[in-house]
Amino acid sequence: MAQNVVVIGAGIVGASTALWLRRAGHTVTLLDKNTPGMGASFGNACLLASCAVVPNATPGLATKAPGYLLNPNFPLFLKWANLPRLTPWFLKYLGFANDKDARRFTHVLADLIGDSVEQHKALAKGTAAEIFIADTDYLYAYKDRAAFEADKYTWDLRASVGFVPDIIEGPAVQELEPILDAQTAFLAVNKDHGYILNPAGYVQALVDTFTGMGGRFVQAEVRDFDLSGGQVTAVMTDQGQFDCDRAVLSSGIWSKPLMRKLGFTVPLETERGYHITFKEPSIRPNHPMMIASAKFVATPMQHGLRCAGIVEFGDLSEKKSKAPLTLLRRRVAEVFPTMTADSDEEWLGFRPSLPDSLPMLGEIDQSGVYAAFGHQHVGLTGGAKTGRLVADLISDTPPNIDLSPVDPMRFN
């Protein structure tokens, strides 16, 4: 039966959900306080990283984390004034840093993002968004085989769900990627991946397709829900009330205060993510690549070369911290010493992260409101499939994967 659905948040997850719902025949209103695609969906590394199935917390992290945070040359930062507030979250997070959970969550993430390229192509098929999807190999660049083998645990986890890289060593590295100097002598090549040439343009094209099919986009800030009848009947905003039969909460980190309006506290915290986009660079990689030693991704996107990967735990202040960007610039200069650019652009955004590295996906306590948030580093990668799964749930179409590990009630 066709429903009247309000989707909250017009990033990649919300745009995908709205489009799949409209294709299923539902009446859909998409709300966002900003223009589509301008939150975390704007500033990602552009990757459809199907192999990014390893959770953030792995065995040994509890003993390594203090050293990471105290090392100014490691790409993990903390705004120390926020430590008391963040400590409960960190303790939950470190509680999952064990082999059993790492293996379990790897299989869950593989179900959610392992077919990301196919999911995005299905989402964008026949629309103006198709032109933004590019097929690629995704490279992990290492100094040598010993550095690669030091990451054996994570590569074994990827292999357990089918992601086994091709190996390139020696001078063949520079034949494939001339941008890399001789200090990089080992590549792990993940085949059959993809990336988005312009994430903001891609999301906007999806929303334009959605509105062209009769969907409605309204720029409005959501403030509350009407649950007076036991289930959601309206979404309240600064632009008035939007009546509905179902609602979808897909507003990233901003989903946390809206969950409180539904009566639930969720352990959702922000990872302050940074990138620098170098405009008109003198050289570009042929493929997106993870520079393993420096922990950043370099992607040749439409607007230049985007280098992303610094993480800072803190707050929702829009003021950029100096140290993360300084480190990122230094690492980029070390890896690409001859690169010049006409200009560059710095960005800060907020990745919504849960302690188990899994999103929340599904109905929230029989309220008629569906969660679709908390994708940490894989929001773009998993956005298309998340939207399809939520649309299927609302359409009473049983999903073909087990969604119990991402139940939004799992922490309550």
mmCIF file of C-alpha atoms in Angstrom, residues 95-272:
data_model
loop_
_atom_site.group_PDB
_atom_site.id
_atom_site.type_symbol
_atom_site.label_atom_id
_atom_site.label_comp_id
_atom_site.label_asym_id
_atom_site.label_seq_id
_atom_site.Cartn_x
_atom_site.Cartn_y
_atom_site.Cartn_z
ATOM 1 C CA GLY A 95 34.674 -2.923 24.123
ATOM 2 C CA PHE A 96 34.178 -4.036 20.513
ATOM 3 C CA ALA A 97 37.945 -4.162 19.816
ATOM 4 C CA ASN A 98 38.147 -7.956 19.886
ATOM 5 C CA ASP A 99 38.468 -10.672 17.273
ATOM 6 C CA LYS A 100 34.963 -12.111 17.641
ATOM 7 C CA ASP A 101 33.225 -8.775 17.106
ATOM 8 C CA ALA A 102 35.629 -7.688 14.368
ATOM 9 C CA ARG A 103 34.864 -10.825 12.366
ATOM 10 C CA ARG A 104 31.134 -10.561 12.998
ATOM 11 C CA PHE A 105 30.948 -6.899 12.004
ATOM 12 C CA THR A 106 33.076 -7.505 8.902
ATOM 13 C CA HIS A 107 30.416 -9.894 7.584
ATOM 14 C CA VAL A 108 27.641 -7.413 8.418
ATOM 15 C CA LEU A 109 29.433 -4.596 6.594
ATOM 16 C CA ALA A 110 30.079 -6.867 3.617
ATOM 17 C CA ASP A 111 26.329 -7.422 3.329
ATOM 18 C CA LEU A 112 25.720 -3.663 3.441
ATOM 19 C CA ILE A 113 28.477 -2.322 1.192
ATOM 20 C CA GLY A 114 30.091 -5.256 -0.616
ATOM 21 C CA ASP A 115 28.080 -4.600 -3.794
ATOM 22 C CA SER A 116 28.212 -0.795 -3.583
ATOM 23 C CA VAL A 117 29.121 -0.145 -7.217
ATOM 24 C CA GLU A 118 26.215 -2.229 -8.515
ATOM 25 C CA GLN A 119 23.861 -0.543 -6.035
ATOM 26 C CA HIS A 120 24.861 2.963 -7.113
ATOM 27 C CA LYS A 121 24.565 2.071 -10.778
ATOM 28 C CA ALA A 122 21.066 0.730 -10.149
ATOM 29 C CA LEU A 123 20.157 3.878 -8.214
ATOM 30 C CA ALA A 124 21.404 6.220 -10.932
ATOM 31 C CA LYS A 125 20.368 4.176 -13.983
ATOM 32 C CA GLY A 126 18.636 6.274 -16.590
ATOM 33 C CA THR A 127 19.210 9.544 -14.710
ATOM 34 C CA ALA A 128 21.569 12.508 -15.014
ATOM 35 C CA ALA A 129 23.445 11.136 -12.004
ATOM 36 C CA GLU A 130 24.943 8.277 -14.069
ATOM 37 C CA ILE A 131 27.732 10.461 -15.422
ATOM 38 C CA PHE A 132 29.225 10.909 -11.950
ATOM 39 C CA ILE A 133 29.953 7.184 -11.380
ATOM 40 C CA ALA A 134 33.371 5.940 -12.510
ATOM 41 C CA ASP A 135 34.687 2.383 -12.434
ATOM 42 C CA THR A 136 38.155 1.961 -10.957
ATOM 43 C CA ASP A 137 40.604 -0.203 -9.100
ATOM 44 C CA TYR A 138 41.248 0.998 -5.546
ATOM 45 C CA LEU A 139 44.908 0.877 -4.530
ATOM 46 C CA TYR A 140 46.543 0.570 -1.124
ATOM 47 C CA ALA A 141 50.065 1.961 -1.408
ATOM 48 C CA TYR A 142 52.777 0.634 0.937
ATOM 49 C CA LYS A 143 56.488 1.231 1.338
ATOM 50 C CA ASP A 144 57.230 -2.484 0.902
ATOM 51 C CA ARG A 145 55.906 -5.996 1.472
ATOM 52 C CA ALA A 146 56.797 -5.875 5.174
ATOM 53 C CA ALA A 147 54.555 -2.836 5.654
ATOM 54 C CA PHE A 148 51.720 -4.666 3.853
ATOM 55 C CA GLU A 149 52.193 -7.778 5.969
ATOM 56 C CA ALA A 150 52.006 -5.651 9.115
ATOM 57 C CA ASP A 151 48.343 -5.138 8.130
ATOM 58 C CA LYS A 152 47.778 -8.868 7.712
ATOM 59 C CA TYR A 153 44.912 -9.006 10.202
ATOM 60 C CA THR A 154 42.761 -6.513 8.287
ATOM 61 C CA TRP A 155 43.583 -8.081 4.915
ATOM 62 C CA ASP A 156 42.629 -11.489 6.298
ATOM 63 C CA LEU A 157 39.281 -10.038 7.413
ATOM 64 C CA ARG A 158 38.683 -8.646 3.932
ATOM 65 C CA ALA A 159 39.638 -11.990 2.397
ATOM 66 C CA SER A 160 37.097 -13.741 4.625
ATOM 67 C CA VAL A 161 34.314 -11.950 2.697
ATOM 68 C CA GLY A 162 35.905 -12.238 -0.732
ATOM 69 C CA PHE A 163 38.148 -9.187 -1.079
ATOM 70 C CA VAL A 164 41.612 -10.444 -2.030
ATOM 71 C CA PRO A 165 43.893 -7.870 -3.690
ATOM 72 C CA ASP A 166 46.218 -8.310 -6.632
ATOM 73 C CA ILE A 167 49.830 -7.523 -5.675
ATOM 74 C CA ILE A 168 52.220 -5.273 -7.594
ATOM 75 C CA GLU A 169 55.823 -4.789 -6.445
ATOM 76 C CA GLY A 170 58.988 -2.993 -7.501
ATOM 77 C CA PRO A 171 59.254 -0.764 -10.601
ATOM 78 C CA ALA A 172 55.813 -1.942 -11.770
ATOM 79 C CA VAL A 173 54.359 0.283 -9.047
ATOM 80 C CA GLN A 174 55.569 3.431 -10.828
ATOM 81 C CA GLU A 175 54.506 2.028 -14.204
ATOM 82 C CA LEU A 176 50.933 1.880 -12.895
ATOM 83 C CA GLU A 177 51.116 5.060 -10.815
ATOM 84 C CA PRO A 178 53.889 7.461 -11.939
ATOM 85 C CA ILE A 179 52.782 9.935 -9.240
ATOM 86 C CA LEU A 180 54.369 7.661 -6.605
ATOM 87 C CA ASP A 181 58.103 7.938 -5.899
ATOM 88 C CA ALA A 182 60.478 5.014 -5.492
ATOM 89 C CA GLN A 183 59.876 4.943 -1.722
ATOM 90 C CA THR A 184 56.546 3.281 -2.504
ATOM 91 C CA ALA A 185 57.347 -0.195 -3.781
ATOM 92 C CA PHE A 186 54.194 -2.207 -3.063
ATOM 93 C CA LEU A 187 50.569 -1.920 -4.156
ATOM 94 C CA ALA A 188 47.564 -3.968 -3.052
ATOM 95 C CA VAL A 189 45.075 -3.566 -5.910
ATOM 96 C CA ASN A 190 41.381 -4.031 -5.157
ATOM 97 C CA LYS A 191 39.586 -4.705 -8.431
ATOM 98 C CA ASP A 192 36.057 -3.736 -9.456
ATOM 99 C CA HIS A 193 35.567 -0.663 -7.280
ATOM 100 C CA GLY A 194 34.228 2.765 -8.137
ATOM 101 C CA TYR A 195 34.227 6.417 -7.216
ATOM 102 C CA ILE A 196 32.056 9.489 -7.621
ATOM 103 C CA LEU A 197 33.553 12.296 -9.668
ATOM 104 C CA ASN A 198 31.620 14.995 -7.812
ATOM 105 C CA PRO A 199 29.681 13.858 -4.719
ATOM 106 C CA ALA A 200 27.723 17.101 -4.291
ATOM 107 C CA GLY A 201 26.737 17.120 -7.967
ATOM 108 C CA TYR A 202 25.794 13.446 -7.771
ATOM 109 C CA VAL A 203 23.450 13.906 -4.814
ATOM 110 C CA GLN A 204 21.884 16.984 -6.400
ATOM 111 C CA ALA A 205 21.272 15.038 -9.628
ATOM 112 C CA LEU A 206 19.557 12.281 -7.643
ATOM 113 C CA VAL A 207 17.342 14.827 -5.893
ATOM 114 C CA ASP A 208 16.541 16.482 -9.229
ATOM 115 C CA THR A 209 15.499 13.064 -10.567
ATOM 116 C CA PHE A 210 13.352 12.553 -7.472
ATOM 117 C CA THR A 211 11.562 15.913 -7.853
ATOM 118 C CA GLY A 212 11.174 15.295 -11.583
ATOM 119 C CA MET A 213 9.211 12.157 -10.672
ATOM 120 C CA GLY A 214 6.808 14.136 -8.499
ATOM 121 C CA GLY A 215 8.702 14.043 -5.216
ATOM 122 C CA ARG A 216 8.942 17.214 -3.163
ATOM 123 C CA PHE A 217 12.068 18.753 -1.649
ATOM 124 C CA VAL A 218 11.632 21.413 1.048
ATOM 125 C CA GLN A 219 14.431 23.280 2.764
ATOM 126 C CA ALA A 220 13.343 23.136 6.393
ATOM 127 C CA GLU A 221 14.792 22.373 9.820
ATOM 128 C CA VAL A 222 13.091 19.463 11.588
ATOM 129 C CA ARG A 223 12.260 20.091 15.248
ATOM 130 C CA ASP A 224 9.951 17.321 16.444
ATOM 131 C CA PHE A 225 7.549 14.501 15.608
ATOM 132 C CA ASP A 226 3.841 14.081 16.305
ATOM 133 C CA LEU A 227 3.505 10.644 17.889
ATOM 134 C CA SER A 228 0.222 11.353 19.660
ATOM 135 C CA GLY A 229 -1.502 8.424 17.970
ATOM 136 C CA GLY A 230 1.190 5.912 18.958
ATOM 137 C CA GLN A 231 2.890 6.201 15.568
ATOM 138 C CA VAL A 232 4.248 9.153 13.662
ATOM 139 C CA THR A 233 1.554 11.258 11.990
ATOM 140 C CA ALA A 234 3.529 14.431 11.279
ATOM 141 C CA VAL A 235 7.003 15.942 11.239
ATOM 142 C CA MET A 236 7.278 19.407 12.770
ATOM 143 C CA THR A 237 9.661 21.939 11.198
ATOM 144 C CA ASP A 238 10.465 25.646 11.160
ATOM 145 C CA GLN A 239 8.458 25.747 7.915
ATOM 146 C CA GLY A 240 5.371 24.139 9.390
ATOM 147 C CA GLN A 241 3.949 20.666 9.829
ATOM 148 C CA PHE A 242 4.329 17.868 7.285
ATOM 149 C CA ASP A 243 1.756 15.098 7.717
ATOM 150 C CA CYS A 244 2.887 11.561 7.028
ATOM 151 C CA ASP A 245 2.259 7.845 7.536
ATOM 152 C CA ARG A 246 5.971 7.022 7.821
ATOM 153 C CA ALA A 247 9.168 8.999 8.319
ATOM 154 C CA VAL A 248 12.841 8.248 7.681
ATOM 155 C CA LEU A 249 15.587 9.702 9.849
ATOM 156 C CA SER A 250 18.657 10.022 7.617
ATOM 157 C CA SER A 251 20.289 13.225 8.817
ATOM 158 C CA GLY A 252 23.681 11.911 9.892
ATOM 159 C CA ILE A 253 25.007 13.283 13.159
ATOM 160 C CA TRP A 254 21.926 15.514 13.414
ATOM 161 C CA SER A 255 19.850 12.359 13.891
ATOM 162 C CA LYS A 256 20.994 12.174 17.515
ATOM 163 C CA PRO A 257 18.858 15.063 18.878
ATOM 164 C CA LEU A 258 15.906 13.877 16.784
ATOM 165 C CA MET A 259 16.214 10.417 18.323
ATOM 166 C CA ARG A 260 15.836 12.128 21.702
ATOM 167 C CA LYS A 261 12.544 13.561 20.467
ATOM 168 C CA LEU A 262 11.466 9.954 19.923
ATOM 169 C CA GLY A 263 12.488 9.100 23.490
ATOM 170 C CA PHE A 264 15.818 7.387 22.819
ATOM 171 C CA THR A 265 19.443 8.228 23.540
ATOM 172 C CA VAL A 266 21.838 6.716 21.014
ATOM 173 C CA PRO A 267 25.652 6.539 21.315
ATOM 174 C CA LEU A 268 26.198 8.539 18.140
ATOM 175 C CA GLU A 269 29.266 10.765 18.097
ATOM 176 C CA THR A 270 30.953 12.855 15.471
ATOM 177 C CA GLU A 271 34.284 12.177 13.870
ATOM 178 C CA ARG A 272 35.445 15.539 12.621
#
